[in-house]
Short mmCIF file of C-alpha atoms in Angstrom, two decimals:
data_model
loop_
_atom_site.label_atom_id
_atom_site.label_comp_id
_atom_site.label_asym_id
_atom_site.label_seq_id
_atom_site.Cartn_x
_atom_site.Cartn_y
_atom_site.Cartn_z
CA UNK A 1 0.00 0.00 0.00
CA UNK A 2 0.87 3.79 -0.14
CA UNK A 3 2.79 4.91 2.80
CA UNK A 4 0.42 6.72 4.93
CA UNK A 5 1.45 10.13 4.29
CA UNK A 6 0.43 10.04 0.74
CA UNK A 7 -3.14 8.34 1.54
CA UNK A 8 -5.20 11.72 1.97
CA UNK A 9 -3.80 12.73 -0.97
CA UNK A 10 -4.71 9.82 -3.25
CA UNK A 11 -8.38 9.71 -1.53
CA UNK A 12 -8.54 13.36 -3.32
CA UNK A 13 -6.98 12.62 -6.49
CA UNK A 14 -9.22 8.77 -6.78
CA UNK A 15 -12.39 11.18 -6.01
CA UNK A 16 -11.66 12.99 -9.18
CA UNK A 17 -11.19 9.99 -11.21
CA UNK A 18 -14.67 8.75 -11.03
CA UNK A 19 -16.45 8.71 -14.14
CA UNK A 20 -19.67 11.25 -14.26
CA UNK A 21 -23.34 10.48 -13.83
CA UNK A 22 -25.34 10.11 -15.89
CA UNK A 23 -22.90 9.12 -18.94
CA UNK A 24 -22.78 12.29 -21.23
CA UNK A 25 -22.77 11.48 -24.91
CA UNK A 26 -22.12 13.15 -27.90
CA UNK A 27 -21.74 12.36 -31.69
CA UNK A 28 -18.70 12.08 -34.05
CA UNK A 29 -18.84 14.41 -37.02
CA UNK A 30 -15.69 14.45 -38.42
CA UNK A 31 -12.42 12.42 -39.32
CA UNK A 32 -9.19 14.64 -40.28
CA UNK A 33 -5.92 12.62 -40.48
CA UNK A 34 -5.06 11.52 -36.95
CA UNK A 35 -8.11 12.80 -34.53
CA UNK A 36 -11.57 12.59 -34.30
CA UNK A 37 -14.41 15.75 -34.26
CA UNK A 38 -16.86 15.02 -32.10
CA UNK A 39 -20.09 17.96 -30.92
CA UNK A 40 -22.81 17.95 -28.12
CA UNK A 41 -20.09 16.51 -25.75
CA UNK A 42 -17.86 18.61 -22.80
CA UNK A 43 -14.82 16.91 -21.65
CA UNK A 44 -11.62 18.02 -20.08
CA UNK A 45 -7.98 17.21 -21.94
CA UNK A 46 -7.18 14.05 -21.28
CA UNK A 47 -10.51 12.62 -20.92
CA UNK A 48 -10.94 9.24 -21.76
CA UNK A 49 -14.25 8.75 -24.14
CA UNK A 50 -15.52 5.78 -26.25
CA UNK A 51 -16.53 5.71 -29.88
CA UNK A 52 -19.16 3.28 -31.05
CA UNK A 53 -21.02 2.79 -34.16
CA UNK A 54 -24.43 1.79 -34.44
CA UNK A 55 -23.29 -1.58 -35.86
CA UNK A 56 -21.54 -2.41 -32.62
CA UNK A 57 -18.19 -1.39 -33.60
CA UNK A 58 -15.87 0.79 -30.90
CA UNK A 59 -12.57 2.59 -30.21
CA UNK A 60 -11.28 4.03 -27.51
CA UNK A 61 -10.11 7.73 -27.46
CA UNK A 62 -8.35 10.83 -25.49
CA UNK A 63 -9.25 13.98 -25.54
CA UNK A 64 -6.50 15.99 -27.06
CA UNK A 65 -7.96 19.10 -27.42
CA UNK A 66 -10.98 21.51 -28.13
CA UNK A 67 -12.46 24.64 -30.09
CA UNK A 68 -15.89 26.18 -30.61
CA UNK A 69 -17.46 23.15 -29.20
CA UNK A 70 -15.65 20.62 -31.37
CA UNK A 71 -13.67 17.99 -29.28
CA UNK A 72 -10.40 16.56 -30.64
CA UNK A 73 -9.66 13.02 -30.38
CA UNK A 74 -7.84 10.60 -30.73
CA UNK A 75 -7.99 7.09 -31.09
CA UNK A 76 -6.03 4.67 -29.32
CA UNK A 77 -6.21 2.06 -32.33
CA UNK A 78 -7.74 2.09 -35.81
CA UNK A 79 -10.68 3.59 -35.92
CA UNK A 80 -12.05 1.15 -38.78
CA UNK A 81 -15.76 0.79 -38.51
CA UNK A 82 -16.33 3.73 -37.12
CA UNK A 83 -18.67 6.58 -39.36
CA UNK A 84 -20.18 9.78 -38.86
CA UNK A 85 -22.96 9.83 -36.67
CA UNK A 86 -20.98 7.58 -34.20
CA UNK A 87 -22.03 8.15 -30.51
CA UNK A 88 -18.92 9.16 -28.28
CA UNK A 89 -19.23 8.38 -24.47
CA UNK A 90 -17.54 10.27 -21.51
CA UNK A 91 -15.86 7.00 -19.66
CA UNK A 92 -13.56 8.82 -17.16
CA UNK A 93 -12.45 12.38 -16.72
CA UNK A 94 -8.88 11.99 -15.62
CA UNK A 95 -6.53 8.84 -16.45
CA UNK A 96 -5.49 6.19 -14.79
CA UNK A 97 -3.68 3.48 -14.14
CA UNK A 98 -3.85 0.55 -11.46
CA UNK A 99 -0.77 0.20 -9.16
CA UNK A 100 0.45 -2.81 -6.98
CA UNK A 101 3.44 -5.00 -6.40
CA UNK A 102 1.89 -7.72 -8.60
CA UNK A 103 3.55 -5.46 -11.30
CA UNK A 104 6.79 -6.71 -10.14
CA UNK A 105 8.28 -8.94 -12.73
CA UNK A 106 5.22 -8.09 -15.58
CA UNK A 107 5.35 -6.98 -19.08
CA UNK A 108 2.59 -4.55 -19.95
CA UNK A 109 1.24 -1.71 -22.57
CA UNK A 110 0.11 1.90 -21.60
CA UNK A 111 -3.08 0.74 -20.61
CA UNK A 112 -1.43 -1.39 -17.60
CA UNK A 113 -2.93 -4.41 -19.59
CA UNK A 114 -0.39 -7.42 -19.76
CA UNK A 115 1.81 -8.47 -22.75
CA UNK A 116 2.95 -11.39 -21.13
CA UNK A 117 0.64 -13.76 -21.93
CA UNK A 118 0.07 -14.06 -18.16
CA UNK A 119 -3.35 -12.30 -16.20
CA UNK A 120 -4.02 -9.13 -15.30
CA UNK A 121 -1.72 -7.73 -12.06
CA UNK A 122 -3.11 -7.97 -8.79
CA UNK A 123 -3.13 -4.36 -8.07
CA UNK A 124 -4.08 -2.87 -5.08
CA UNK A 125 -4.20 1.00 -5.46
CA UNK A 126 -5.44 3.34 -8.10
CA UNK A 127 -4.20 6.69 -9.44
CA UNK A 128 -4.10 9.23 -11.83
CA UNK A 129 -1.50 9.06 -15.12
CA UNK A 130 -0.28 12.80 -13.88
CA UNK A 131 0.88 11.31 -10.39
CA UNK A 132 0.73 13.44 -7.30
CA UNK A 133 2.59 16.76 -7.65
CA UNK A 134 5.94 16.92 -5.02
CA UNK A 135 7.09 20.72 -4.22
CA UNK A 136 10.58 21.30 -4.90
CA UNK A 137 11.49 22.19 -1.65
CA UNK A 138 10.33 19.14 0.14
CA UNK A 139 12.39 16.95 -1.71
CA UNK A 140 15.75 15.64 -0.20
CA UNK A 141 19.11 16.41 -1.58
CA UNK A 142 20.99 13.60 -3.31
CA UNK A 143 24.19 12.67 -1.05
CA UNK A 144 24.17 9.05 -1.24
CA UNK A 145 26.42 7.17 -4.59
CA UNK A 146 24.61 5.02 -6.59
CA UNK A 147 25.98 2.03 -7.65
CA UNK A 148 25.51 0.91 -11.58
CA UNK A 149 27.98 -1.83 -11.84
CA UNK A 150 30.06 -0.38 -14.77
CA UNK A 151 33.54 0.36 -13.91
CA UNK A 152 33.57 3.40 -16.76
CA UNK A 153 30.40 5.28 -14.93
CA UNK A 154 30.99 3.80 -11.42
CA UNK A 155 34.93 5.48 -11.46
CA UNK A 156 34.56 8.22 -13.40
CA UNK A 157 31.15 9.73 -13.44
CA UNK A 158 29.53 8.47 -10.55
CA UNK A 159 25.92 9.56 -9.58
CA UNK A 160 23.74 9.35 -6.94
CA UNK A 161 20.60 8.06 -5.53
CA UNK A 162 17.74 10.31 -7.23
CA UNK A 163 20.04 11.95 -10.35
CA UNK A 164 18.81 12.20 -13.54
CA UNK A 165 20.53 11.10 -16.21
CA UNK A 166 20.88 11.00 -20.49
CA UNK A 167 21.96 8.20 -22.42
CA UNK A 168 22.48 10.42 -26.26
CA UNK A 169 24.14 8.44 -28.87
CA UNK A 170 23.23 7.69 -32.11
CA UNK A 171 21.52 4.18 -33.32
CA UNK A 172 23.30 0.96 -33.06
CA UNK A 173 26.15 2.36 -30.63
CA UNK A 174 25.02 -0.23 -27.78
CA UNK A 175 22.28 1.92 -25.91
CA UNK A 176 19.94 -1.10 -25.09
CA UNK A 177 23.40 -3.51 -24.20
CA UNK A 178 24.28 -0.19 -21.54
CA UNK A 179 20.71 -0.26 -20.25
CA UNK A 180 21.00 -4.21 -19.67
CA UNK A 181 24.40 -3.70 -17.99
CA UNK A 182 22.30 -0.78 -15.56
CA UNK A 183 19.51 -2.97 -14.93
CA UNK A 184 21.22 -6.30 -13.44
CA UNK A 185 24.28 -4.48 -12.46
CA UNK A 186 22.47 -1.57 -10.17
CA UNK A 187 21.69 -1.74 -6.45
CA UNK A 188 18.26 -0.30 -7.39
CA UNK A 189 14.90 -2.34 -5.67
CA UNK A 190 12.76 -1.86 -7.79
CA UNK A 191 13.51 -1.39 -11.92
CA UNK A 192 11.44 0.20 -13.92
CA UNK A 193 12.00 0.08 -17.67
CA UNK A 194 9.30 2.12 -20.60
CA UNK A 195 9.73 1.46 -23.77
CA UNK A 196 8.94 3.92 -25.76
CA UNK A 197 8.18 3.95 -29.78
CA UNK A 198 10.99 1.35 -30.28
CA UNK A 199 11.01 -1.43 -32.70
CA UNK A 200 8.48 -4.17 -31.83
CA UNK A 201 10.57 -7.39 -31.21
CA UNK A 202 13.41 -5.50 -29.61
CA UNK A 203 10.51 -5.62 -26.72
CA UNK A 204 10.88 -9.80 -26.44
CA UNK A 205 15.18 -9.51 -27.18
CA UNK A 206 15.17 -6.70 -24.49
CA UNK A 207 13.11 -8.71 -21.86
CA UNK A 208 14.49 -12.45 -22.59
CA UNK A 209 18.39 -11.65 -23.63
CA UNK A 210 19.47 -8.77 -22.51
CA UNK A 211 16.96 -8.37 -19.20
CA UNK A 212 17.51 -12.36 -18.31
CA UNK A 213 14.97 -13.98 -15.67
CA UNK A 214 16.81 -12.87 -12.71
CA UNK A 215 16.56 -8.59 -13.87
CA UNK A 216 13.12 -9.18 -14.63
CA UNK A 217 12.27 -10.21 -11.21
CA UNK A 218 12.40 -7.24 -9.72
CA UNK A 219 11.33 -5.12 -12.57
CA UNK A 220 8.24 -3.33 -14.39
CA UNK A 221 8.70 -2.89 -18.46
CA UNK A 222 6.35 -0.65 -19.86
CA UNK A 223 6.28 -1.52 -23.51
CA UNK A 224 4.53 0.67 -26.46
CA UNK A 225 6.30 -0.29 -29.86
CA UNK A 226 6.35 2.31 -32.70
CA UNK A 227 3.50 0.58 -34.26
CA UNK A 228 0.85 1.99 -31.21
CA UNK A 229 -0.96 5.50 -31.44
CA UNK A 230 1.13 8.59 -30.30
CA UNK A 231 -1.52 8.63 -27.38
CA UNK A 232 -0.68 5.17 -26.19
CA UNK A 233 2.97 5.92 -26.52
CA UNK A 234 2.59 8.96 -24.24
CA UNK A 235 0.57 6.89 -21.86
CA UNK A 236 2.66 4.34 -21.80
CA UNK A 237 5.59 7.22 -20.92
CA UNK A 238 3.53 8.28 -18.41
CA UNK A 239 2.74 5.44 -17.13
CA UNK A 240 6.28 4.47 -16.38
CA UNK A 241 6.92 7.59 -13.91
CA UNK A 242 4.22 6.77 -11.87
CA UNK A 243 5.01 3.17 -11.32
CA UNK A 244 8.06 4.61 -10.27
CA UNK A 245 6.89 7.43 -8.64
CA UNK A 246 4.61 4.39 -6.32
CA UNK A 247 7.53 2.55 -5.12
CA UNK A 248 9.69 5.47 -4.56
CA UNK A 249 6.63 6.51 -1.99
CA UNK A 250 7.24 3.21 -0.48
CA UNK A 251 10.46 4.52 0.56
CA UNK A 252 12.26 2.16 -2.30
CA UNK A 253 15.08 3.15 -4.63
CA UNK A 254 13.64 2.72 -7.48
CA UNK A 255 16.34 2.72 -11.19
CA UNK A 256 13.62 3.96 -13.90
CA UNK A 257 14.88 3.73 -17.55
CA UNK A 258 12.95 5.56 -20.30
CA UNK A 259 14.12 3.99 -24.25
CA UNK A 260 14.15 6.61 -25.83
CA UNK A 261 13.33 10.18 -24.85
CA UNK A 262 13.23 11.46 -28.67
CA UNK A 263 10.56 8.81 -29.39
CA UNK A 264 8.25 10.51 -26.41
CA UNK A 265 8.91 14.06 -28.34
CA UNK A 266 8.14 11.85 -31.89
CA UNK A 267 4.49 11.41 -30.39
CA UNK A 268 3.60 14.52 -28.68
CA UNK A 269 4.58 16.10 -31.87
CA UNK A 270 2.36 13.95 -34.11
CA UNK A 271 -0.23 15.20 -31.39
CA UNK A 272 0.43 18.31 -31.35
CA UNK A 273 0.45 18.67 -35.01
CA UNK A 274 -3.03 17.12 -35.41
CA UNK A 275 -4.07 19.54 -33.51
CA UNK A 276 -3.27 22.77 -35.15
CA UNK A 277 -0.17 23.41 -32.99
CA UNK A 278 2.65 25.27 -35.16
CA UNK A 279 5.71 23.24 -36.08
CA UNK A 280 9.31 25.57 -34.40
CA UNK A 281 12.92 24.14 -34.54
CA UNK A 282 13.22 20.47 -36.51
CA UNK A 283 9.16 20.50 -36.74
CA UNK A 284 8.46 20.28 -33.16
CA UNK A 285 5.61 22.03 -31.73
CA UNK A 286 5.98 24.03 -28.74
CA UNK A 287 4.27 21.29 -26.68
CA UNK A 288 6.77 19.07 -27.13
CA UNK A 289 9.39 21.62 -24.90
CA UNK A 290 7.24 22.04 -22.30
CA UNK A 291 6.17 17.97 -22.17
CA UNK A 292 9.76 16.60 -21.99
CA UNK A 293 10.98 18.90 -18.65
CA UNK A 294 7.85 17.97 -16.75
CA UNK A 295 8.84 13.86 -17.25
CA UNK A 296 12.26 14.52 -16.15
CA UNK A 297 11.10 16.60 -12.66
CA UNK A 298 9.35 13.39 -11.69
CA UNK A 299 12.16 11.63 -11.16
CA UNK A 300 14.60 12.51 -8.39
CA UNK A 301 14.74 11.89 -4.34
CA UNK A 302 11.25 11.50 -2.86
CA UNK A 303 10.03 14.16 -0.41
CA UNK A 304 12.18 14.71 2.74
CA UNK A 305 14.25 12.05 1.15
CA UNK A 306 11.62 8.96 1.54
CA UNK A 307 12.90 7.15 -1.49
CA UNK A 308 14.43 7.61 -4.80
CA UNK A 309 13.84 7.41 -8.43
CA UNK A 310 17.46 7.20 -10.14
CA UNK A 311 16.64 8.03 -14.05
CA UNK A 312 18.14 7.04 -17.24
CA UNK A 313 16.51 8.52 -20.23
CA UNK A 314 17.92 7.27 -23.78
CA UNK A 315 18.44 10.56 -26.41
CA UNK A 316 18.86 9.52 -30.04
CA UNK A 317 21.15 11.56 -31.75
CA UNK A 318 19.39 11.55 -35.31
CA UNK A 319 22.29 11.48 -37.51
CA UNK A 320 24.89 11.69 -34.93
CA UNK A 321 23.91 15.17 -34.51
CA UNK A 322 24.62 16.24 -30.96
CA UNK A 323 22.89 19.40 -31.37
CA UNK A 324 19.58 18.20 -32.09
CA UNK A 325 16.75 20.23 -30.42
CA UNK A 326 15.82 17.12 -27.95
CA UNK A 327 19.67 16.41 -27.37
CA UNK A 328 19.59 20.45 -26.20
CA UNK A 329 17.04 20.30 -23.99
CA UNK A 330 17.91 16.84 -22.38
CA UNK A 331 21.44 18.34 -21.44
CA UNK A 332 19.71 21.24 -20.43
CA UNK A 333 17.16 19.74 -18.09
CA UNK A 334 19.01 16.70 -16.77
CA UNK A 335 21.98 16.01 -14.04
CA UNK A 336 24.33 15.26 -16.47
CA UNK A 337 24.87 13.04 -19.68
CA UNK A 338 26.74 10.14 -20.72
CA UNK A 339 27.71 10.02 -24.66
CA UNK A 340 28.14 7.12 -26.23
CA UNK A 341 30.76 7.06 -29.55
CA UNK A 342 29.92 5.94 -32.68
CA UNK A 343 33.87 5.52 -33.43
CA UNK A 344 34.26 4.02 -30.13
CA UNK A 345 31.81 1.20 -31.00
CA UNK A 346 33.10 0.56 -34.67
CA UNK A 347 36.79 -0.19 -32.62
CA UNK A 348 34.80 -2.94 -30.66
CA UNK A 349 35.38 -0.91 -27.58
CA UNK A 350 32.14 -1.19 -25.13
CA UNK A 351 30.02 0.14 -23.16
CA UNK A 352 31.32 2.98 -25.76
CA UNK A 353 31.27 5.90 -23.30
CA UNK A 354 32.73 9.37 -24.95
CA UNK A 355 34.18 10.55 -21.73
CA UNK A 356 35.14 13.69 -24.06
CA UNK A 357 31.14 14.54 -24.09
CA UNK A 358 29.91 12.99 -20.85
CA UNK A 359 29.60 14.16 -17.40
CA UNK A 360 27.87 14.02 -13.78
CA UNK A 361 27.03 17.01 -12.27
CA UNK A 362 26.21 16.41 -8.78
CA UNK A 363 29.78 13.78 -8.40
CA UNK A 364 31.86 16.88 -7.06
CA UNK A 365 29.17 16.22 -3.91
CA UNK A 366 29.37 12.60 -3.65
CA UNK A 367 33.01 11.72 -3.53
CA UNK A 368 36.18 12.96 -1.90
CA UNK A 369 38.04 15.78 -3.36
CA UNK A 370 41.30 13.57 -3.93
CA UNK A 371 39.21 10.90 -5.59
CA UNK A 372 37.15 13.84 -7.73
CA UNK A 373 40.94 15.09 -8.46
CA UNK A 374 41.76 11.49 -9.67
CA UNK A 375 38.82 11.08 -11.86
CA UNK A 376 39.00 14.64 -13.41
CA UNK A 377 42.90 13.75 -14.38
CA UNK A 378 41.94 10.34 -16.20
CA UNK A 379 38.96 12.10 -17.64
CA UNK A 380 41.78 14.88 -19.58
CA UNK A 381 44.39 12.76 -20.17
CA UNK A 382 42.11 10.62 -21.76
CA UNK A 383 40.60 13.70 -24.19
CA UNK A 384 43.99 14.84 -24.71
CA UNK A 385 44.73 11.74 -26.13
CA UNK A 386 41.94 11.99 -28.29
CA UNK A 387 43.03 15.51 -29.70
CA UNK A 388 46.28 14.77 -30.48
CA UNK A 389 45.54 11.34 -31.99
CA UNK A 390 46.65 11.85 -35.68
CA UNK A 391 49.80 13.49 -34.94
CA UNK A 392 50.57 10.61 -32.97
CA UNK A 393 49.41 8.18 -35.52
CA UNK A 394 51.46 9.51 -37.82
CA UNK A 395 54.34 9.81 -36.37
CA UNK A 396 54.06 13.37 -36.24
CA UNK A 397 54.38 14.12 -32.34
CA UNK A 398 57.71 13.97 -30.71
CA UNK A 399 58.14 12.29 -27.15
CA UNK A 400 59.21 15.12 -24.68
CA UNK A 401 57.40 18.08 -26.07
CA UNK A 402 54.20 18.05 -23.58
CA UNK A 403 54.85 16.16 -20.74
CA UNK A 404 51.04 15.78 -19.85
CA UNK A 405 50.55 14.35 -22.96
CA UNK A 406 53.69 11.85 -22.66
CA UNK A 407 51.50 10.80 -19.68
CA UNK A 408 48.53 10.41 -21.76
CA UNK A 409 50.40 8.03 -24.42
CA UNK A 410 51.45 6.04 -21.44
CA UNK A 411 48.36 5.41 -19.95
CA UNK A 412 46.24 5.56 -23.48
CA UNK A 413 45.98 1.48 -23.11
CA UNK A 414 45.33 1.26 -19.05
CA UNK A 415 42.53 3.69 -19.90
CA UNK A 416 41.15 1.65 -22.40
CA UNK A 417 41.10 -1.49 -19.93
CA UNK A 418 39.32 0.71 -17.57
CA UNK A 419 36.58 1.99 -20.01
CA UNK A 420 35.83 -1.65 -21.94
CA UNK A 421 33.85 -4.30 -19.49
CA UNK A 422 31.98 -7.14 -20.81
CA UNK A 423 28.74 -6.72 -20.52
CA UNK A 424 27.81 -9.87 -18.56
CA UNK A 425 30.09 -8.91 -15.79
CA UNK A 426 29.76 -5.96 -13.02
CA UNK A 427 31.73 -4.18 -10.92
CA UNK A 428 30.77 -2.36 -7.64
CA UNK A 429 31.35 1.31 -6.76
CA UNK A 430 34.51 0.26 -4.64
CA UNK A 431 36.63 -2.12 -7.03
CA UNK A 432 36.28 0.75 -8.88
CA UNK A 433 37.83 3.30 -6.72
CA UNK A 434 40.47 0.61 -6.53
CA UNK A 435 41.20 0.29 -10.02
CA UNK A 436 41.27 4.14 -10.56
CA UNK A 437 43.86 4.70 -7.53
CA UNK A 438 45.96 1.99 -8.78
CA UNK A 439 45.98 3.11 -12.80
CA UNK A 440 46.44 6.78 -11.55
CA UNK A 441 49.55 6.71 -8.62
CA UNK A 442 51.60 9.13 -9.32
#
């Protein structure tokens, strides 16, 4: 159950989730590309209504928006069957979703409804998509390291309980083998995984190869493939957050991974475009700017620190473009960033963490200044390295001239030990330490 300091506050927020009485109906008038016109119905955004034909046929639908007493919806799946005249039913004026720990160890869609083949949770609370709003001041600060298992981020960029973090890299640079390495290598309770507008069977490789029995124990994936309506996709985002959001209330600490980011911004902007709203930078409509910052302030340390929710969101870099408009405001809204390198992964070197591009904000707090001072000289000699690589290639740099960067050639292959780690192994926040004192005695 909720801890008891939340239950007043759920009682208030499950009293506005009851549907209205009588049923108000209306009729559908109109179908333009994506959403549905319906009159002689009021309904707030985010409504959830039902279409239904007179020959039986239905589809589900959100309210996405309004004008001159036209509602705008749209449909969870195909609306085929459905024709004008079509009545369209109020069902419930808020979203919701069903909570419990019988999600523990499930596979389910935006609707909470299971993909597993197995029954529907046992769940034993009920609350609205939008979660209960936490002020800013009543949450607790994040002083306590979190351990991933990877030696690269675990050494180097370590974070703490209730960070928020960005996984940006273009495709096929290893995101989802990082994200397994998180999951079963973390000290988190509870995992929760979305995924979010990615390729359908990368859901079943994800859950049975890379997840493995013994991650998905203690985990919660959230699954809406690319195939599902933009509104399912952004339920099934929000969805994700608030089972996280539950069992960081439970006092928990709770690793929530979001695959990908850019696909949540993909579906508000097909919303937000069937709408009417104006396409800005890279066709995004301004609802897409304001969306994406209000996700990420969900996550973080729970009020007077009861509880964490330690957040990975995945960033596609569309082209390897690292200035894409999602890639800005993800560095701009998160705790930090970890790049992954497309010329890293073509060398066969993984996880392929760009330590050039990647960094933890809130480390300096966590970790002793000598260690920070440790971490901060790999981190350059590494990136000088990196700058200076074709005149060493070639032949072109003689030994003597810099001696920092004599230091980097001599440690370029230590380094390199340090960054690769299979991805079936794991190594805890203190071999780590270890390994970075040792490479870096003076």
């Amino acid at each position: 159950m909720i801890a008891a300091r939340w239950a007043q506050e759920a009682e208030t927020m499950l009293r506005s989730l009851r549907p209205p009485a009588p049923v108000a109906v209306g009729t559908l008038v109109r179908v333009v590309g994506l959403t549905l016109e319906a009159r002689g119905l009021q309904a707030p955004l985010g409504a959830l209504c039902r279409v239904r034909s007179d020959d039986g046929a239905a589809v589900d639908a959100e309210v996405v928006g309004f004008n001159d007493g036209v509602l705008y919806l749209m449909p969870f799946t195909e609306p085929v069957g459905i024709g004008p005249g079509a009545r369209v039913a109020l069902l419930a004026r808020i979203p919701s979703a069903a909570l419990g720990e019988g999600l523990l160890g499930r596979v389910i869609d935006g609707l909470g409804q299971p993909l597993d083949g197995g029954p529907q949770p046992l769940c034993e609370d009920r609350l609205g998509l939008r979660g209960l709003p936490l002020n800013p001041m009543a949450r607790g600060a994040i002083d306590t390291p979190f351990d991933v298992g990877v030696r690269a981020i675990n050494g180097l960029l370590t974070l703490g309980r209730g960070q928020r973090m960005g996984l940006i890299a273009g495709s096929g640079v290893g995101k989802s083998v990082l994200m397994g390495m998180l999951t079963r290598g973390s000290e988190a309770d509870v995992v929760v995984i979305g995924l979010i507008g990615e390729r359908g069977r990368e859901v079943r490789e994800f859950v049975q190869e890379t997840l493995g029995p013994e991650g998905l124990a203690r985990a919660v994936i959230v699954a809406a493939p690319a195939d599902q309506s933009p509104v399912l996709r952004l339920k099934a985002t929000q969805l994700t957050h608030l089972i996280a959001e539950y069992f960081r209330d439970q006092g928990k600490n709770v690793l929530m991974l979001v695959d990908s980011l850019t696909r949540v911004a993909h579906a508000q902007r097909e919303v937000g475009l069937a709408v009417g709203e104006p396409p800005t930078a890279k066709g995004y409509p301004p609802s897409v700017f304001a969306l994406l910052p209000s996700l990420i302030e969900r996550a973080g340390v729970g009020r007077g620190g009861h509880g964490a929710i330690t957040a990975f969101y995945t960033v596609l870099a569309e082209g390897d473009d690292a200035n894409d408009p999602i890639v800005d405001i993800a560095r701009a809204s998160l705790d930090g960033q970890i790049m992954l390198s497309r010329r890293l992964a073509d060398a066969a070197h993984y996880p392929a963490i760009d330590l050039a591009g990647s960094i933890s904000r809130v480390m300096p707090l966590l970790v002793p200044p000598e260690r920070l001072r440790r971490a901060n000289h790999a981190r350059r000699l590494w990136s000088l390295y990196q700058q200076n690589e074709d005149l060493i290639t070639v032949g072109a740099y003689e030994a003597g001239s810099d001696p920092e960067l004599d230091r980097a050639i001599a440690k370029r292959e230590e380094l390199a030990r340090f960054l690769q780690q299979a991805m079936d192994t794991q190594t805890t926040l203190a071999e780590a330490e270890g390994a970075l004192d040792t490479m870096m005695e003076e």
